[in-house]
Coordinates of C-alpha atoms and ligand atoms in Angstrom, one line a residue:
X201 CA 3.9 -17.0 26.5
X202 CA 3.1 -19.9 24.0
X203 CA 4.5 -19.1 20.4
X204 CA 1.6 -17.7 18.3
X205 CA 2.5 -19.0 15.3
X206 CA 2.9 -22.6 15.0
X207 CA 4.3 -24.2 11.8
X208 CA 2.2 -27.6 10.5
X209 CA 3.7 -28.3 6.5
X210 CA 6.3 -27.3 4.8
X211 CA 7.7 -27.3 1.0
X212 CA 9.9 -24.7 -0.9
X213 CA 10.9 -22.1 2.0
X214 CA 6.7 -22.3 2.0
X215 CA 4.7 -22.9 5.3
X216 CA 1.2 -23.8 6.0
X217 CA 0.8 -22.5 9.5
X218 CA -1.6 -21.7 12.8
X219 CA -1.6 -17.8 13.8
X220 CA -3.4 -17.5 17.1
X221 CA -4.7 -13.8 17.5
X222 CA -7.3 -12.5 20.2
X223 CA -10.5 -13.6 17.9
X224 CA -9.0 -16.6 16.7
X225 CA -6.8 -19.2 14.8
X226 CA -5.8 -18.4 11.6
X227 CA -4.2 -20.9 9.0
X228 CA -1.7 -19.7 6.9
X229 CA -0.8 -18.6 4.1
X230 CA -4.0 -16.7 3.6
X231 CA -5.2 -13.6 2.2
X232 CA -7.0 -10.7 4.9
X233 CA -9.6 -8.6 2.6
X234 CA -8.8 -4.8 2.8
X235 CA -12.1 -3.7 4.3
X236 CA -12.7 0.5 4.0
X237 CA -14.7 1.4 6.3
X238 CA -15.8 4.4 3.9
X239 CA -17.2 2.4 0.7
X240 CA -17.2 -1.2 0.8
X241 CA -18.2 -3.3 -2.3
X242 CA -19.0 -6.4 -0.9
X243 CA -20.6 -6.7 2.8
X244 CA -18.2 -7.4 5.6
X245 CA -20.6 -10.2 7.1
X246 CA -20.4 -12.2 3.6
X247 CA -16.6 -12.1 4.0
X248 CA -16.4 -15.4 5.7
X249 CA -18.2 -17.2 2.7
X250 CA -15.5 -16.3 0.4
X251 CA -12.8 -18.0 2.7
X252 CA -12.0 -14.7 4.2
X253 CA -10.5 -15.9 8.1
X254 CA -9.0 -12.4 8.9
X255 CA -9.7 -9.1 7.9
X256 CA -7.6 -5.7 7.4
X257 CA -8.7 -2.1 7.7
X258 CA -7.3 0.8 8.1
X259 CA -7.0 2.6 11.4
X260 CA -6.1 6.1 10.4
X261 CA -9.1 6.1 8.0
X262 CA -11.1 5.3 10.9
X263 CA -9.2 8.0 13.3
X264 CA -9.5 10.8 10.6
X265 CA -13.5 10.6 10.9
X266 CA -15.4 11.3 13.9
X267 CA -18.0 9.6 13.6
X268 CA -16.1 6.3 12.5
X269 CA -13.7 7.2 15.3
X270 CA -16.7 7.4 18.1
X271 CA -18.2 4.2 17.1
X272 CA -14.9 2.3 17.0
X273 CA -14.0 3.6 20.1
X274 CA -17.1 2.7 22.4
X275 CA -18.1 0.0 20.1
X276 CA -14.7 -1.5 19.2
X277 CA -13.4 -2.4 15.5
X278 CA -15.0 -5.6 15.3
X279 CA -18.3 -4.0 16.3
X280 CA -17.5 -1.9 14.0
X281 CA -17.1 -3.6 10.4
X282 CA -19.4 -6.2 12.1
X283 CA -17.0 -9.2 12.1
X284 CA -15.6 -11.0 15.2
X285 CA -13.2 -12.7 13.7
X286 CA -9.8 -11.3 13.9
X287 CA -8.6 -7.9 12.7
X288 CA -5.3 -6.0 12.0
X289 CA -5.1 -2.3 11.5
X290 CA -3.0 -0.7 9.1
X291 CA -1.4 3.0 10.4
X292 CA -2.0 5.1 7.6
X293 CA 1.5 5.0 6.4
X294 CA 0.5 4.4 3.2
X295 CA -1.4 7.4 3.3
X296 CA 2.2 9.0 4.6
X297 CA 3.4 7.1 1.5
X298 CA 0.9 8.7 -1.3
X299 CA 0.6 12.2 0.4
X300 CA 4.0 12.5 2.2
X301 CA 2.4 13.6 5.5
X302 CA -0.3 11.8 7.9
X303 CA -2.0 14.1 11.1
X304 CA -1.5 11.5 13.4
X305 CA 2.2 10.4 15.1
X306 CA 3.4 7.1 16.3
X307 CA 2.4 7.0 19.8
X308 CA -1.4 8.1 19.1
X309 CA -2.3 5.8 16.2
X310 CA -1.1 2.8 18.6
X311 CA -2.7 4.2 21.2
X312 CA -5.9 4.4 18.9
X313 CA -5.0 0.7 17.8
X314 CA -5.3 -0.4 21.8
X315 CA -8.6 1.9 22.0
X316 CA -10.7 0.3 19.4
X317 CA -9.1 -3.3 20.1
X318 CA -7.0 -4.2 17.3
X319 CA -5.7 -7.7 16.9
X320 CA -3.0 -7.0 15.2
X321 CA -1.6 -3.6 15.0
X322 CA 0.9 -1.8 13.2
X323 CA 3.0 1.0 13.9
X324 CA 3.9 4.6 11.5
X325 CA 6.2 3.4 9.7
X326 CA 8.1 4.8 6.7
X327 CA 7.3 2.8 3.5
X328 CA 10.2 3.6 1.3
X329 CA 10.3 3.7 -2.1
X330 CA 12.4 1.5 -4.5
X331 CA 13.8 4.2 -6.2
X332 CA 15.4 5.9 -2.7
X333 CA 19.2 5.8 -2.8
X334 CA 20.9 3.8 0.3
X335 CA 21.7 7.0 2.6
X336 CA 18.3 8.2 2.2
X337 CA 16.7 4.5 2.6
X338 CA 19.0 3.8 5.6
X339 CA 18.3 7.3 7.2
X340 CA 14.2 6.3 7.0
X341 CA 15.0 2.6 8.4
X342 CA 16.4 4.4 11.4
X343 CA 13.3 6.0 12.0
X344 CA 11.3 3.2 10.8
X345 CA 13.2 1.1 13.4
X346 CA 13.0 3.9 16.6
X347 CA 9.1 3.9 16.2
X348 CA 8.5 0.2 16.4
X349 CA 10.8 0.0 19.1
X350 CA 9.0 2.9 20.6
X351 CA 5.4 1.1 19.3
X352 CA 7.0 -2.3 20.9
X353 CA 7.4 -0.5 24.3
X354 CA 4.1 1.4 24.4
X355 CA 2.5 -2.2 23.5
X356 CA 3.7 -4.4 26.6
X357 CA 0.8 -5.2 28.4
X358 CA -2.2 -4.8 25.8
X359 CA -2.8 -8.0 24.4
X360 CA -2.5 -6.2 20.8
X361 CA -0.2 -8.4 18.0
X362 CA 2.4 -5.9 16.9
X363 CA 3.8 -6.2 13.4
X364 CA 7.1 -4.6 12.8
X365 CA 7.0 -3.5 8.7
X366 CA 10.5 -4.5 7.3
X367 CA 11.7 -1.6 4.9
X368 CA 15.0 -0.4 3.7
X369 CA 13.6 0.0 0.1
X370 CA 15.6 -1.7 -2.8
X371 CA 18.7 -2.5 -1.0
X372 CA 19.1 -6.3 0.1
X373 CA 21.6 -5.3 2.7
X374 CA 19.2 -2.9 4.8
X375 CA 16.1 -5.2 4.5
X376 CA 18.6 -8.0 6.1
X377 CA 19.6 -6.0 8.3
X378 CA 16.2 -5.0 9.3
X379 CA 15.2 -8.3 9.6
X380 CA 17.9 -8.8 12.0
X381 CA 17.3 -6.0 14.5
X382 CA 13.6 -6.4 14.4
X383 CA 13.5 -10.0 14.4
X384 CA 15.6 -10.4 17.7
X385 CA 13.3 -7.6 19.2
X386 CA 10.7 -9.6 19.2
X387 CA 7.2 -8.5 17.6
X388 CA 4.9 -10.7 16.5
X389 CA 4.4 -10.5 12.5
X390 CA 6.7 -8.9 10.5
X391 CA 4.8 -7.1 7.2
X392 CA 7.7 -6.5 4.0
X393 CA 7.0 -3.6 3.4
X394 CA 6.9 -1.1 0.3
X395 CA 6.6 -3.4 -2.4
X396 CA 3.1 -2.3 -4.0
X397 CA 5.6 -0.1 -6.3
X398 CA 7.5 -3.5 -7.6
X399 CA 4.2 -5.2 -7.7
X400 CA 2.7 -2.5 -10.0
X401 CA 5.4 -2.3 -12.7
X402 CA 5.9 -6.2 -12.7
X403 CA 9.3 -6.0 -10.9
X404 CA 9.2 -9.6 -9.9
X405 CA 12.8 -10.1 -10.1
X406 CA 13.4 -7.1 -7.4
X407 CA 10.8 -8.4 -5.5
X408 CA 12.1 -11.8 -5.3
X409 CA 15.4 -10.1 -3.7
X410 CA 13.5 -8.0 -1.3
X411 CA 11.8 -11.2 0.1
X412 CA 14.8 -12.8 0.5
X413 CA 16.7 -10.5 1.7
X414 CA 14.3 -9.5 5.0
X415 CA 13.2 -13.3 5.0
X416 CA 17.2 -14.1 5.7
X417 CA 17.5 -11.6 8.8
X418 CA 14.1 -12.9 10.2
X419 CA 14.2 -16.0 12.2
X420 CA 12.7 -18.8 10.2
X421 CA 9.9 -19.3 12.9
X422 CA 8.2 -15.5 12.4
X423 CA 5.1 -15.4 10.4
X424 CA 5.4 -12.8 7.6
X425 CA 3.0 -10.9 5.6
X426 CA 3.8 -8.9 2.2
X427 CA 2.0 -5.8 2.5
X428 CA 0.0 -4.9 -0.8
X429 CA 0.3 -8.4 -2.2
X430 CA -3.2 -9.1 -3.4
X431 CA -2.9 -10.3 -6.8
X432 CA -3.2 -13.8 -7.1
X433 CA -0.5 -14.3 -9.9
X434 CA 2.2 -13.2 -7.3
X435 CA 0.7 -15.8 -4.4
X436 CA 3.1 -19.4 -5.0
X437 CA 6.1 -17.4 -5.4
X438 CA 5.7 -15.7 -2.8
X439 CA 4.2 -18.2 -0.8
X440 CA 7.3 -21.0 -1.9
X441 CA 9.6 -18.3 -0.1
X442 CA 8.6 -17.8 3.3
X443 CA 5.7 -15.6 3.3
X444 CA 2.3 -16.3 5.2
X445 CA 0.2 -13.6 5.2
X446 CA -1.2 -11.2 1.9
X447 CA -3.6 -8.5 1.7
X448 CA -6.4 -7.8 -1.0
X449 CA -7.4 -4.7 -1.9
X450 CA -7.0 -5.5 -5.5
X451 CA -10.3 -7.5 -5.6
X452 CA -12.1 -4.1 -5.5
X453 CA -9.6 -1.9 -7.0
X454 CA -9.2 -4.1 -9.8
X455 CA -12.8 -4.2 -10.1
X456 CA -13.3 -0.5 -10.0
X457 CA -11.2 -0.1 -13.2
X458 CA -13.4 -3.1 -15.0
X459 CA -10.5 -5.8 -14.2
X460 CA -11.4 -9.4 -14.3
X461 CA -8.7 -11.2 -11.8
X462 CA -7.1 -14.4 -12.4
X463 CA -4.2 -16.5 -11.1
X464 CA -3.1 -16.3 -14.7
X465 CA -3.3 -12.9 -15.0
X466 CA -6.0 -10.3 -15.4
X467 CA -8.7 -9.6 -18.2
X468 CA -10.4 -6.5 -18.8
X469 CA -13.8 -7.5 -18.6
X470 CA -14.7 -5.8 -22.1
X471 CA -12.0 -8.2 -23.4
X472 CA -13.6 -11.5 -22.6
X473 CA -16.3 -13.1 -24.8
X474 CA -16.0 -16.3 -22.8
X475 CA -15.5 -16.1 -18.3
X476 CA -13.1 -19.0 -17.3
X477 CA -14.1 -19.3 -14.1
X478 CA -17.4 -21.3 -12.3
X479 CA -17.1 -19.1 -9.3
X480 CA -21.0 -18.5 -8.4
X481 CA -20.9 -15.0 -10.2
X482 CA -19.3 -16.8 -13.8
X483 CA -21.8 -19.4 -13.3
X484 CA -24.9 -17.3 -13.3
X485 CA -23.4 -14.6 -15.7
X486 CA -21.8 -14.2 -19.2
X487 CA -19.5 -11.7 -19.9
X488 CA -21.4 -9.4 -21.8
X489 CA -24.0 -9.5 -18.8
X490 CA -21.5 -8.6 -16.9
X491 CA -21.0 -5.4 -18.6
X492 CA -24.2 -4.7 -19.2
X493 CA -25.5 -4.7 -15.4
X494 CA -26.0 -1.8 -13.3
X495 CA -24.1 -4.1 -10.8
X496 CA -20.7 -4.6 -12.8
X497 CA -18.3 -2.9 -10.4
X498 CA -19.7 -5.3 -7.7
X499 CA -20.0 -8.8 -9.6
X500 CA -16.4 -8.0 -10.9
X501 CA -15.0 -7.6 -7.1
X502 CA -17.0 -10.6 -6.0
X503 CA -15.2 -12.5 -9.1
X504 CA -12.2 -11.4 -8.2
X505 CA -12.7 -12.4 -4.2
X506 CA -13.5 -15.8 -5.4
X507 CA -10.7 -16.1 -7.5
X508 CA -8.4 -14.7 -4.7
X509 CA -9.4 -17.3 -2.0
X510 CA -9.3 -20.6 -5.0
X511 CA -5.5 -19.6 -5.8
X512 CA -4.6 -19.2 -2.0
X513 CA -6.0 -23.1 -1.5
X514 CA -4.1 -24.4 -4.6
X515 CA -1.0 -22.6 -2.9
X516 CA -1.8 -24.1 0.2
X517 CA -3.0 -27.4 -1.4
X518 CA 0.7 -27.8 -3.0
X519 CA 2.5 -27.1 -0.1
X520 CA 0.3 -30.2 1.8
X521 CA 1.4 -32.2 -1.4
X522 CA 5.0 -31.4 -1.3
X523 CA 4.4 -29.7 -5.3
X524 CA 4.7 -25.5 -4.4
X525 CA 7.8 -25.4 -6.8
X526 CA 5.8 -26.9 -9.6
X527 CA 2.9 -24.1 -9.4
X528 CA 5.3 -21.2 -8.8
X529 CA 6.7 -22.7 -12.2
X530 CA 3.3 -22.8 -14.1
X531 CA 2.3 -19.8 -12.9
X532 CA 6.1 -18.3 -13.7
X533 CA 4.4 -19.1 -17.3
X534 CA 1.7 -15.7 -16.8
X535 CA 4.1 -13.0 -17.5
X536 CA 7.4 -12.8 -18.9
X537 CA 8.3 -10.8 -16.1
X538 CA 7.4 -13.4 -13.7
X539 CA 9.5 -15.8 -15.3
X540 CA 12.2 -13.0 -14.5
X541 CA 10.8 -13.2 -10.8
X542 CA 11.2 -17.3 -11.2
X543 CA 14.5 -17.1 -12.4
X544 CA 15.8 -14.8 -9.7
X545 CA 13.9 -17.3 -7.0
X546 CA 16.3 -20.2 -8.4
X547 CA 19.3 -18.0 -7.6
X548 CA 18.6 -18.0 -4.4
X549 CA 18.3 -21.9 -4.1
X550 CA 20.6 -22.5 -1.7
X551 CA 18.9 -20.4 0.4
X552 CA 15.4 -22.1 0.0
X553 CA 17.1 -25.9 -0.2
X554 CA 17.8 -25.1 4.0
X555 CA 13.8 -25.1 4.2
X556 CA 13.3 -27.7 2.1
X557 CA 11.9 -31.4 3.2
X558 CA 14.1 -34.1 1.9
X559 CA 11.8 -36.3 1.0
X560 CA 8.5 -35.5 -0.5
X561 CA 6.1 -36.1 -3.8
X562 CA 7.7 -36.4 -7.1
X563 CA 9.5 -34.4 -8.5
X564 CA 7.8 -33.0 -11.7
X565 CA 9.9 -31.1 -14.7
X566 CA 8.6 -28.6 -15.9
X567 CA 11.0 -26.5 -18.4
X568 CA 14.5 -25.1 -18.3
X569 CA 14.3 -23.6 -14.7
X570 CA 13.3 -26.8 -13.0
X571 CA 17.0 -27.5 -13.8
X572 CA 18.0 -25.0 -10.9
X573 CA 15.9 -25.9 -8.1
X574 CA 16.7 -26.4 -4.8
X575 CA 16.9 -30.6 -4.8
X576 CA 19.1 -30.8 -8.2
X577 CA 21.3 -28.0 -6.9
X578 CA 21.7 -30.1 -3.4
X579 CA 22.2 -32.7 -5.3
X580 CA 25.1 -31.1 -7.2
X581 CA 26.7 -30.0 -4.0
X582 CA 26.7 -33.4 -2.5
X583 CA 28.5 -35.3 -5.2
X584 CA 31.8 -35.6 -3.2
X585 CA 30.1 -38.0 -0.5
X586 CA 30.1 -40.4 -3.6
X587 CA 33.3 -42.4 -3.4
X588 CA 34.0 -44.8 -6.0
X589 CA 36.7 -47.0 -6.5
X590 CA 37.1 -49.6 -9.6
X591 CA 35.3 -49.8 -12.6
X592 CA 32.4 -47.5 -13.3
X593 CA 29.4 -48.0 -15.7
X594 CA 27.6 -45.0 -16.3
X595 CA 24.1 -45.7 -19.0
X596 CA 21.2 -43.4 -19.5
X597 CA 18.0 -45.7 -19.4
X598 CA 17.5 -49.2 -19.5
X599 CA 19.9 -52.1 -18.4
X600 CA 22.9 -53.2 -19.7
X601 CA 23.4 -57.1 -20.6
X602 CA 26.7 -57.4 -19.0
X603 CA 26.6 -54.3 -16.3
X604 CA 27.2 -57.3 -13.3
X605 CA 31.1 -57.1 -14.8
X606 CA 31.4 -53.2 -13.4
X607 CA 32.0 -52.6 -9.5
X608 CA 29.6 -49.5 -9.7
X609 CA 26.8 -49.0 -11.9
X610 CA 25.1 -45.5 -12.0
X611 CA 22.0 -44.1 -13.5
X612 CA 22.4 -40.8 -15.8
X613 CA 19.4 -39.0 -15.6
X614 CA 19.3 -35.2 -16.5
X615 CA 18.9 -32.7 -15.2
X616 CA 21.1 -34.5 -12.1
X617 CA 23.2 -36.3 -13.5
X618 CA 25.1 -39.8 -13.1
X619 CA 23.7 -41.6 -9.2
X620 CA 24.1 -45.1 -8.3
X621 CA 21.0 -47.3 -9.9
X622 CA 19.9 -48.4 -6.1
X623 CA 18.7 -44.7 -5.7
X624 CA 16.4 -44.7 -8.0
X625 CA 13.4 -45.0 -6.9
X626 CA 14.2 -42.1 -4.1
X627 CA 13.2 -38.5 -4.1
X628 CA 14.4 -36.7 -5.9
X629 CA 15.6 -39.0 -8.2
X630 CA 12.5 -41.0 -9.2
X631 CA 11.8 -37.4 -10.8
X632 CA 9.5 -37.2 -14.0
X633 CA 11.5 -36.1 -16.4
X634 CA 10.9 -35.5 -20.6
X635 CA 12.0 -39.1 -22.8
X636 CA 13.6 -35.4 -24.8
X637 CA 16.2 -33.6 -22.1
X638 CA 16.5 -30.1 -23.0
X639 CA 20.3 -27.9 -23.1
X640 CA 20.2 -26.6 -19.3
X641 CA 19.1 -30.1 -18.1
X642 CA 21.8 -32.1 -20.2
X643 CA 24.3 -29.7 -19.3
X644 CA 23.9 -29.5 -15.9
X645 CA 23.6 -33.5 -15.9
X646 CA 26.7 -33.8 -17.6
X647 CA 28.5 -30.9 -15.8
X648 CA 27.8 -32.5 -12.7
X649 CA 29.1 -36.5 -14.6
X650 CA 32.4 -34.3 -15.1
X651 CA 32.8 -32.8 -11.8
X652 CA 32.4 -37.1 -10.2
X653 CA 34.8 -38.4 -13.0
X654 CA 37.2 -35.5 -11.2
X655 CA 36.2 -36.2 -7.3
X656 CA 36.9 -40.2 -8.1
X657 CA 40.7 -40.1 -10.5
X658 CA 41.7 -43.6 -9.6
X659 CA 38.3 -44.7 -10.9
X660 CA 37.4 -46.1 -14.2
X661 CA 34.5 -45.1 -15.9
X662 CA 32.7 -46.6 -19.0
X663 CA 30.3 -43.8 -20.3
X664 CA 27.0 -44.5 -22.4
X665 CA 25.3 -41.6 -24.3
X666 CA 22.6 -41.4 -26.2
X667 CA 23.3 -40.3 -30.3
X668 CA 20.7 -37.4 -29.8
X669 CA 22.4 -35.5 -27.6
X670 CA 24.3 -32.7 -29.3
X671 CA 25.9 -31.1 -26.6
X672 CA 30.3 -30.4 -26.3
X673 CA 30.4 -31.7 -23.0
X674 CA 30.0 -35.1 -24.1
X675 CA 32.8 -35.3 -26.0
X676 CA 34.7 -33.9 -23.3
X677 CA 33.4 -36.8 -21.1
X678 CA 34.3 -39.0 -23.5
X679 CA 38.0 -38.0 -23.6
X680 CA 38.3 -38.0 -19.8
X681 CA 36.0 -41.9 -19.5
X682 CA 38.3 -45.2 -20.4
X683 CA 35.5 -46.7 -22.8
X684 CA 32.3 -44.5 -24.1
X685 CA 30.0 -45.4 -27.0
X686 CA 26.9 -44.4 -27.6
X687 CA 23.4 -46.2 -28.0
Ligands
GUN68 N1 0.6 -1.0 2.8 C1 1.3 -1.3 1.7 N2 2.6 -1.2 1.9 C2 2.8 -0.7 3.2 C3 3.9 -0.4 4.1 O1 5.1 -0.5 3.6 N3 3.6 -0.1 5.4 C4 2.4 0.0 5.8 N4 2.2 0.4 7.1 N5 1.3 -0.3 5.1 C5 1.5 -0.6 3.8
ZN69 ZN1 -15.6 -16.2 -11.4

C-alpha cells in the first residue's frame, strides 16, 4: 500500500505534508472544523470557503439519535453533513471523558464508523486526565491500547483511516511508550490525546512535554493530530514540533460565550471598541454592531473561522520559508504562559535540531530564548570538529588592520560564539542579530569562546571585546587568552 502521508517541507520538527484519505488529498498542517450534527452555526457547505479541507464530527452523537443514525447509515456521513470532502469521526470518548460512561463499546462504534463511511475513524479510547497518578494512567493506557489493537483488527479490509489516540495522561514515560507500541502497530494517524485540560488552564509547559514525549515514540514519518487543539495561539508551537493535524471546536464555542478569537489571544467582544481583523465579517461590521445584532453568536464564530484558517497559513507559510521558530517566538509573546510553553520547547532542542534542515532562511533573533534554539545549540555541540593550531585572533565586528599576521582568524558573534570569518556568510551564522547582545546571548557566546580556548590548549589566542559588555566571563577569557584588549 502506498504511504498515505507524504512529507513536502520541513522546519523546526514542523512538516507541511500530503494526507491522502478516501475523499481526498489533504495538505498539512491544517485545522478539520468540529461539525455537530445537532446545532451547527455556520453551514457545512460554506466550510470550504473558509479553507476548511477536512471536516470532523462526531460519530456517537450521530449513533445516539435515530434519526441521525438512519440517515447516516443509508445515506452515508458525507451525505449526511452534505460535504464530500473527507471526514473523520470522533468515538464519543470525550463524551466517556465528561460523563464517565458512553452506551456504546468499542467494537460497535467502529463498526458504526465502517457503516456510515468514515474516512478516518477513531476507536473508544480512554482520554485520561492530567491529574491521574501513573498506576491509574498506565492501568487505562492498557485498555486504551487493547481496543485499538482490537479497533486495528476489526478494521483490516474496510478502507477506513484508523487513528490510534496516544494517552498515558501527564506522564512523559507512558505517552513514549505509547507512541512506541502503537506506532510499530501500524495505524494510520495518531491523535495526542487528552490535552483540552492543559489547553484550558494555559499549561503550555506540560503540553509541550506531552507532545514530545508521544512525538519521540512515534516514527517521525506518522502524521499526528492534537485532539482539542483549536485555538490559534497554540498552532506554531505546536505545529514547529511535529504535529499535523488540529481540530476547531473553539470557533463556535468561543463564540457562544461572546469570544472574539485571535492568534494573539482572545477578546471578549464587549471589550473591543476597535476589530483588528479585515476578515469579511470585521470588514462589514464594527464592534459595537457586532454586539448589537440579533446575529452575534454567528458573526463571532465566522470571525473566529476566519481567523483560524489565516493563522494555520502563516504556520504553514513559515515552515515553506524556513522561519516556524521565529512565529512560535512572537506568538510565545501572547501569554506569559506560553512563553513557559516556549521555554520548555527550547529544552527539548536537541530533540527538534534531529528534524531540522541545515540550511535554510536567516536566522532572525528575536529575544533571550532565540539563544537556545536548535541551530546555536548544534552549533555549541560541534565546536570540537574545530581544530586550531597557532595563533588565534578572535574580534567581534569589523576587520582588524593587521589580522593577516594570525594563522586563524574567527568571528565572535553572540549568541554562538567565536567561528572562523570564512563562515560567515553561512546559515546559521549570517544570523540577524541586535548591534546590543543581551546576558543569555553574550553568555552563551562566550561560554561556548571558553569551552574552544579548552578543546584547542596548544593554541594561542588574542581575544577582542567590546567595553560594553559587562559580563564575568570575559575576564575569565581574558585570563585564559595570551593578549586581549578591548575596542
Ligand atoms: N477529543 C479531545 N480529546 C480527545 C481524546 O483524548 N480522545 C478522543 N477520542 N477524542 C478527544
Ligand atoms: Zn475578523
Amino acid at each position: 500500500m502506498p504511504d498515505i502521508f507524504e512529507i513536502t517541507h520541513r522546519d523546526s520538527a514542523g512538516r507541511i505534508g500530503r494526507l491522502t484519505t478516501p475523499h481526498g488529498v489533504v495538505e498539512t498542517p491544517t485545522i478539520m472544523p468540529v461539525i455537530n450534527p445537532n446545532i451547527q452555526t455556520i453551514p457545512v457547505k460554506e466550510m470550504q470557503d473558509f479553507g476548511a479541507q477536512i471536516l470532523i464530527t462526531n460519530s456517537y452523537i450521530i449513533y445516539r439519535k435515530p434519526e441521525l443514525k438512519r440517515r447516516a447509515i443509508e445515506e452515508g456521513v458525507h451525505a449526511l453533513l452534505g460535504f464530500d470532502g473527507p471526514v473523520m469521526t470522533d468515538s464519543g470518548s470525550f463524551q466517556l471523558s465528561v460523563y464517565g460512561e458512553v452506551e456504546v463499546d468499542n467494537a460497535e462504534i467502529i463498526g458504526f464508523q465502517h457503516a456510515i463511511g468514515t474516512d478516518i475513524g477513531v476507536p473508544l479510547d480512554i482520554p485520561t486526565s492530567p491529574a491521574e497518578d501513573h498506576t491509574l494512567a498506565a492501568q487505562e493506557l492498557a485498555i486504551t491500547n487493547e481496543r485499538l489493537m482490537e479497533a486495528l483488527e476489526l478494521n483490516k479490509d474496510s478502507g477506513m483511516l484508523l487513528a490510534a489516540p496516544v494517552q498515558g495522561g501527564n506522564h512523559t514515560d507512558l505517552r513514549e511508550q505509547a507512541g512506541r507500541e502503537l506506532g510499530s502497530a501500524g495505524f494510520d494517524i495518531y491523535p495526542i490525546g487528552a490535552v483540552v485540560p492543559l489547553m484550558e488552564s494555559y499549561r503550555y509547559a506540560e503540553l509541550v512535554d506531552v507532545i514530545v514525549s508521544a512525538k519521540k515514540g512515534l516514527p517521525s514519518s506518522v502524521p499526528v493530530h492534537l485532539f482539542g487543539a483549536g485555538h490559534p495561539m497554540v498552532f506554531a508551537l505546536a505545529a514547529a514540533l511535529g504535529c499535523d493535524l488540529f481540530d476547531s471546536a473553539a470557533y463556535a464555542l468561543y463564540a457562544k460565550d461572546d469570544r472574539y478569537l485571535t492568534a494573539e489571544g482572545t477578546y471578549h467582544i464587549h471589550d473591543l471598541k476597535y476589530l483588528p481583523c479585515s476578515c469579511p465579517i470585521c470588514s462589514r461590521h464594527t464592534a459595537a454592531g457586532i454586539v448589537a445584532s440579533p446575529d452575534k453568536t454567528e458573526l463571532l464564530a465566522r470571525h473566529n473561522l476566519y481567523a483560524t484558517f489565516a493563522e494555520m497559513r502563516l504556520v504553514k507559510q513559515a515552515i515553506h520559508d524556513g522561519n516556524l521558530w521565529e512565529l512560535v517566538e512572537r506568538r510565545a509573546r501572547t501569554h506569559p504562559r506560553m512563553l513557559d510553553g516556549l521555554k520548555r520547547a527550547v529544552t527539548h532542542a536537541d530533540w527538534i535540531e534531529q528534524f531540522d534542515p541545515s540550511t535554510k532562511s536567516t536566522f532572525f533573533y528575536c529575544g533571550p530564548e532565540s539563544t537556545y534554539r536548535p541551530e546555536v545549540m548544534r552549533f555549541g555541540s560541534r565546536l570540537e570538529r574545530l581544530e586550531l593550531t597557532g595563533t588565534v585572533l578572535i574580534r567581534p565586528g569589523g576587520r582588524l588592520k593587521n589580522e593577516s599576521e594570525y594563522d586563524n582568524v574567527l568571528h565572535f558573534k553572540p549568541p554562538f560564539g567565536a567561528y572562523p570569518v570564512e563562515l560567515k556568510e553561512t546559515y546559521p551564522l549570517n544570523a540577524e542579530v541586535p548591534m546590543v547582545p543581551d546576558h543569555e546571548s553574550l553568555t552563551n557566546a562566550l561560554l561556548n569562546t571558553k569551552k574552544l580556548m579548552q578543546l584547542n590548549p596548544s593554541a594561542e589566542f588574542s581575544f577582542v571585546y567590546r567595553k560594553s559588555w559587562d559580563h564575568p566571563l570575559v575576564e575569565e577569557i581574558c585570563q585564559m587568552a595570551s593578549h586581549s584588549w578591548s575596542v
